[in-house]
PDB file of C-alpha atoms in Angstrom:
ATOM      1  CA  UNK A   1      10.733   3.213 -22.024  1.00 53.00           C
ATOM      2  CA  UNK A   2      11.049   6.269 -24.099  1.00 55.00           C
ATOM      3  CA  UNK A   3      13.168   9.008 -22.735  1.00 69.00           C
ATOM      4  CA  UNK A   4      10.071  12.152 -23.533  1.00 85.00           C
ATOM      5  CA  UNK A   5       7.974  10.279 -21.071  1.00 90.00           C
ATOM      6  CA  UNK A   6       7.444  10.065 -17.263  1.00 93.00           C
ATOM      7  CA  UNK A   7       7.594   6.321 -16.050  1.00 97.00           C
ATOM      8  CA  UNK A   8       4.351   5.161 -14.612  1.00 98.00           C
ATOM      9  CA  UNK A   9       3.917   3.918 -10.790  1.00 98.00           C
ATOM     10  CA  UNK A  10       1.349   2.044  -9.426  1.00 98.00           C
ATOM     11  CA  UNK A  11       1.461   1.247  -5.871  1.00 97.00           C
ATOM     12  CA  UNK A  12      -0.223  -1.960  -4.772  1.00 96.00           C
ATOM     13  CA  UNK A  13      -1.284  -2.336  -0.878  1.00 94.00           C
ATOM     14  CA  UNK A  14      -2.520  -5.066   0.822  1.00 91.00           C
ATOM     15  CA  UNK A  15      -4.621  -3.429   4.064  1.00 84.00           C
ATOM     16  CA  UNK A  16      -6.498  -6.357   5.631  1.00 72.00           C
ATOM     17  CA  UNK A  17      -6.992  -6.911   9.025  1.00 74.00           C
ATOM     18  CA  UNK A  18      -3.155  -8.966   9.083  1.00 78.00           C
ATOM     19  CA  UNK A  19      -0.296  -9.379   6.144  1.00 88.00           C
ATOM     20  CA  UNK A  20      -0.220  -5.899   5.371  1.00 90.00           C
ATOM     21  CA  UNK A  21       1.868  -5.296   2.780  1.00 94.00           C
ATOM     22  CA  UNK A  22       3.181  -2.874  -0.378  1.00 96.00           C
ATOM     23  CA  UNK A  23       4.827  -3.830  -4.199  1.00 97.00           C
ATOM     24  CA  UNK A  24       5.444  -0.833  -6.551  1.00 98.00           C
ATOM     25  CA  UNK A  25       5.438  -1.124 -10.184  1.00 98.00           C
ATOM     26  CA  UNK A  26       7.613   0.882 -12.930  1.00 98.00           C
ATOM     27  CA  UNK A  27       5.779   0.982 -16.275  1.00 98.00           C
ATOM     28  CA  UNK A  28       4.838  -2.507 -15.489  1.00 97.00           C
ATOM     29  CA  UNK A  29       7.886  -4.341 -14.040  1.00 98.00           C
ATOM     30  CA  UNK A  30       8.473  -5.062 -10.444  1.00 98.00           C
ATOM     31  CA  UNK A  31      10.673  -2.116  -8.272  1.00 97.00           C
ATOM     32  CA  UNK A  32       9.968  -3.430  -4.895  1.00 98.00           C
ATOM     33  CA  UNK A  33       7.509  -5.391  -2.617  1.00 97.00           C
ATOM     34  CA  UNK A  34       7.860  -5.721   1.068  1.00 96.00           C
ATOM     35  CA  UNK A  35       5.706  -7.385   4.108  1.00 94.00           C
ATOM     36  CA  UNK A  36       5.050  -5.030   7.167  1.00 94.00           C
ATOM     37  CA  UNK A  37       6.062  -7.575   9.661  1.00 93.00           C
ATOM     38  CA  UNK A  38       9.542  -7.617   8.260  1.00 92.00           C
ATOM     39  CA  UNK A  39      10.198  -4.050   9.280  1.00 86.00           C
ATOM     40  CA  UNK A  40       7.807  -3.548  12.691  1.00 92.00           C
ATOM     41  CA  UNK A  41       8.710  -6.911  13.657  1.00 88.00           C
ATOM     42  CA  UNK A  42       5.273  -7.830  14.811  1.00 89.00           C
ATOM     43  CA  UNK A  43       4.086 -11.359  13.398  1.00 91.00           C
ATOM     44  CA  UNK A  44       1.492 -10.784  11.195  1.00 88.00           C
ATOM     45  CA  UNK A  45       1.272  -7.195  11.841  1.00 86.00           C
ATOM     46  CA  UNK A  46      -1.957  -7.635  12.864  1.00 87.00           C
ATOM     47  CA  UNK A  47      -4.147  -4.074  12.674  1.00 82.00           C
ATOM     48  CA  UNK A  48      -1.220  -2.230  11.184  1.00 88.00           C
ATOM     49  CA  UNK A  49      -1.254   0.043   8.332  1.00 85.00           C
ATOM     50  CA  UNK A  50       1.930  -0.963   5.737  1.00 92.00           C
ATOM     51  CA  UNK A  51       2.990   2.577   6.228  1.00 93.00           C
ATOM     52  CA  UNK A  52       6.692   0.996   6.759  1.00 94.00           C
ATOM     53  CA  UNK A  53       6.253  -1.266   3.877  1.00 96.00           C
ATOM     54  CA  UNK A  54       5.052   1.666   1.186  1.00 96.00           C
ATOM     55  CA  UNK A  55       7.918   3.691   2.321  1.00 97.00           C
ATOM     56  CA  UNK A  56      10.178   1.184   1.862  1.00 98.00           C
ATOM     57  CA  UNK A  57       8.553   0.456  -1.759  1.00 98.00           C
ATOM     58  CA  UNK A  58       8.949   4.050  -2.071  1.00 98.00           C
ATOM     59  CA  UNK A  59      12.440   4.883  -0.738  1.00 98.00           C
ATOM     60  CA  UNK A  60      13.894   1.811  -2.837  1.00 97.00           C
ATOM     61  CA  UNK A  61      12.288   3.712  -6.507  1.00 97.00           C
ATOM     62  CA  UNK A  62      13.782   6.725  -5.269  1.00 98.00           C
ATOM     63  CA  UNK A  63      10.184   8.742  -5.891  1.00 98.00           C
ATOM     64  CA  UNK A  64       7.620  10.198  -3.320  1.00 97.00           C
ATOM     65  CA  UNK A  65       3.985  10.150  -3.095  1.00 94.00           C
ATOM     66  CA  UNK A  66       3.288  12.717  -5.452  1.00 96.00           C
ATOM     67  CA  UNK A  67       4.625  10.808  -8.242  1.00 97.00           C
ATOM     68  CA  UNK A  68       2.526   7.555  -8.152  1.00 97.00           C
ATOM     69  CA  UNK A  69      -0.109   7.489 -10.588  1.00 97.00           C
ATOM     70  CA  UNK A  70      -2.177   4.695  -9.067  1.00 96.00           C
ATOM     71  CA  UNK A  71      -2.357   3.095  -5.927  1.00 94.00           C
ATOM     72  CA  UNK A  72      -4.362  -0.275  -5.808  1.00 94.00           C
ATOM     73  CA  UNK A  73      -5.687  -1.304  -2.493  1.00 91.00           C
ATOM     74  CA  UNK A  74      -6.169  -5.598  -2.333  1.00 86.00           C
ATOM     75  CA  UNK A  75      -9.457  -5.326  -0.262  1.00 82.00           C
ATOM     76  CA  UNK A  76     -12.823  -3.961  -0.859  1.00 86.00           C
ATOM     77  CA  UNK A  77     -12.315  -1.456   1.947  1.00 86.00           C
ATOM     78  CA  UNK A  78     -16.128  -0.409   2.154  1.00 90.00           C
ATOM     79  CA  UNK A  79     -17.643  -3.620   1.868  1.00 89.00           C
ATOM     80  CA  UNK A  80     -14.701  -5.021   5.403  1.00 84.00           C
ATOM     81  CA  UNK A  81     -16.033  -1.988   7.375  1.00 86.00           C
ATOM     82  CA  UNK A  82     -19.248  -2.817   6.426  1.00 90.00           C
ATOM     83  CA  UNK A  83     -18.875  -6.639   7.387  1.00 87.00           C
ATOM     84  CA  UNK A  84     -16.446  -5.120  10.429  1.00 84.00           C
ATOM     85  CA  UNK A  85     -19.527  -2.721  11.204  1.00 91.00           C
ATOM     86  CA  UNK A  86     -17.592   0.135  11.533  1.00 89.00           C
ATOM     87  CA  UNK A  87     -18.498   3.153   9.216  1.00 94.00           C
ATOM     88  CA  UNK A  88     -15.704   3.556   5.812  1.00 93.00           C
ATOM     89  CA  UNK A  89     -14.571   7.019   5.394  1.00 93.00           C
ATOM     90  CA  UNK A  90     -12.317   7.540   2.590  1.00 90.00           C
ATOM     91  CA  UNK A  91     -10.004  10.436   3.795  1.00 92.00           C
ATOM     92  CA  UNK A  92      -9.726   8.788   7.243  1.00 90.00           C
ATOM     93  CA  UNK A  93      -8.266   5.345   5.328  1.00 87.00           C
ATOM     94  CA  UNK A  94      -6.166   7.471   3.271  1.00 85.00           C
ATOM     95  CA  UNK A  95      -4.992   8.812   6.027  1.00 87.00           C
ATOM     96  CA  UNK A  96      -4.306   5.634   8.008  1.00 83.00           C
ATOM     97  CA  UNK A  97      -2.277   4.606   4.903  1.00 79.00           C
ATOM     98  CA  UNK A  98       0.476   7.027   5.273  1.00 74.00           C
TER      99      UNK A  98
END
């Protein structure tokens, strides 16, 4: 990595409906991945935003929110709420997120 540069985060986040979980990249290699369950200690964590898991991911790189430059979600959000039959809002999920 060249030192005039910002590194480059991307936050991936597994949201389903169980296995919620969170890995963070640093220009391309691996900083941390966790599962939810291992920190709320609910099998599965069934209905559970990773919120625990991206902070984790977070808190290990030592960076906040504000410095991720993508976050990639492992479901096609819209198209679950629309098999789930709920409506999809986007600032409501973004909000569940963390």
């Amino acid at each position: 990595m060249s030192e005039d540069r910002a590194p480059v985060y991307v936050l991936g986040v597994n949201t389903g409906p169980h296995d919620g979980s969170a890995a963070l990249l640093r220009d391309g290699e691996l900083v941390a991945m966790v599962e939810q369950e291992r920190l709320s200690r609910n099998r599965y964590a069934r209905g559970e935003a990773p919120r625990d898991a991206i902070d984790a991911c977070l808190v290990q790189a030592g960076i906040g929110w504000a410095e991720l430059n993508r976050v990639a979600v492992g479901w096609d959000v819209p198209r679950l709420c629309e098999i789930e039959g709920v409506p999809y809002d986007e600032k409501e999920f973004r909000e569940w997120l963390g």
